[in-house]
PDB file of C-alpha atoms in Angstrom:
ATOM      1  CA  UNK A 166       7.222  17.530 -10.663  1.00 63.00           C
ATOM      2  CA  UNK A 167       5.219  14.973 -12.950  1.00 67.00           C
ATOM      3  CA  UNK A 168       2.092  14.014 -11.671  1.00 73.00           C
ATOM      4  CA  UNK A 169       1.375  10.038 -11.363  1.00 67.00           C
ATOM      5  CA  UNK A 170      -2.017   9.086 -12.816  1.00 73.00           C
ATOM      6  CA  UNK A 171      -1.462   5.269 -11.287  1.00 79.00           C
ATOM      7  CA  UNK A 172      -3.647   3.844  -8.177  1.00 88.00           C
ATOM      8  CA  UNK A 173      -2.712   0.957  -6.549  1.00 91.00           C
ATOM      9  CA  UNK A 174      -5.232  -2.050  -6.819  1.00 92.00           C
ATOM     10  CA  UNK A 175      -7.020  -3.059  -3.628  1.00 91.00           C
ATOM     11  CA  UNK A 176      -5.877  -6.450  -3.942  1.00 94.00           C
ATOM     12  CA  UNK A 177      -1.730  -5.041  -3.872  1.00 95.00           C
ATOM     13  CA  UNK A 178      -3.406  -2.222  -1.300  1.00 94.00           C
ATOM     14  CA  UNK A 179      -4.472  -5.083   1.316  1.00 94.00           C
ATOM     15  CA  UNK A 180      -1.164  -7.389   0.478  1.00 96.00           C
ATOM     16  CA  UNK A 181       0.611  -4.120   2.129  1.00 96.00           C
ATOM     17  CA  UNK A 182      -1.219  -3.261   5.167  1.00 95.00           C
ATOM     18  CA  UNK A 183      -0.085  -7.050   6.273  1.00 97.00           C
ATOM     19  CA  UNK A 184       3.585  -6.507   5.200  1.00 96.00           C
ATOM     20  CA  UNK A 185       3.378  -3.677   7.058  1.00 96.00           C
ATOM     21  CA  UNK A 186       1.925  -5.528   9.863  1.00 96.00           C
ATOM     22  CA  UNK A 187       3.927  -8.315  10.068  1.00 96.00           C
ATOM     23  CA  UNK A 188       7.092  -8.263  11.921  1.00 94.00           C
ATOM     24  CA  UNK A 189       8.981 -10.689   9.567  1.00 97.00           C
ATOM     25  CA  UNK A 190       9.243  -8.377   6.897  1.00 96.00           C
ATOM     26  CA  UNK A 191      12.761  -6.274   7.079  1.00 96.00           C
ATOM     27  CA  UNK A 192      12.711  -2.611   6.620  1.00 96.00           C
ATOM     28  CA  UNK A 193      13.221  -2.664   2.741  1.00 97.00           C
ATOM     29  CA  UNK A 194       9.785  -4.901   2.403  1.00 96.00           C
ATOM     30  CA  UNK A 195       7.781  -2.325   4.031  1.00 96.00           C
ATOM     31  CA  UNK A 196       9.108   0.758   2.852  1.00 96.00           C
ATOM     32  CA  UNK A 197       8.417  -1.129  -0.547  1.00 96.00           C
ATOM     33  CA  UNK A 198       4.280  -1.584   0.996  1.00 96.00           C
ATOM     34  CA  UNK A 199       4.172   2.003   2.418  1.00 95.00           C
ATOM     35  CA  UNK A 200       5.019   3.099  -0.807  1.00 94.00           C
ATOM     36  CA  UNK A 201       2.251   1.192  -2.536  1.00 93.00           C
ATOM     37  CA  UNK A 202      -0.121   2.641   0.436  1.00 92.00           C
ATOM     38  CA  UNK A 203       0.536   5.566  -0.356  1.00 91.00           C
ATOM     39  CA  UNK A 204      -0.671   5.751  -3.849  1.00 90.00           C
ATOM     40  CA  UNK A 205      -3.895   4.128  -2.963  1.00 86.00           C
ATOM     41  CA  UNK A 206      -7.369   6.000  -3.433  1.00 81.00           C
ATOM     42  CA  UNK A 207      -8.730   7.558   0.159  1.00 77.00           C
ATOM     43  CA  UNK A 208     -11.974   5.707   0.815  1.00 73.00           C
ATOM     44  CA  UNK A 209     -13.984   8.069   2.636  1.00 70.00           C
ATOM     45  CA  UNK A 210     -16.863   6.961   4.841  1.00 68.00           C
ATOM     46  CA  UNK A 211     -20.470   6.191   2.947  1.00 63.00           C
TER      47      UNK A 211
END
């Protein structure tokens, strides 16, 4: 399986976590954000 090099922005990142949030958004919308999510870089604690 190809590995993909791409990162999601923090800007796209934070535009997610409130689709996924917001109970307006059908179930396409948010598997759309989770997938976005999901190819975000883990932010540990500093």
């Amino acid at each position: 399986m190809a590995k993909n090099g791409k990162q999601t922005s923090r800007r796209v990142a934070s535009t997610a976590s409130k689709i996924l949030h917001d109970g307006r958004y059908g179930k396409d919308s948010k598997s759309v954000a989770a997938s976005a999510l999901s190819q975000t870089k883990p932010r540990g604690k500093k």
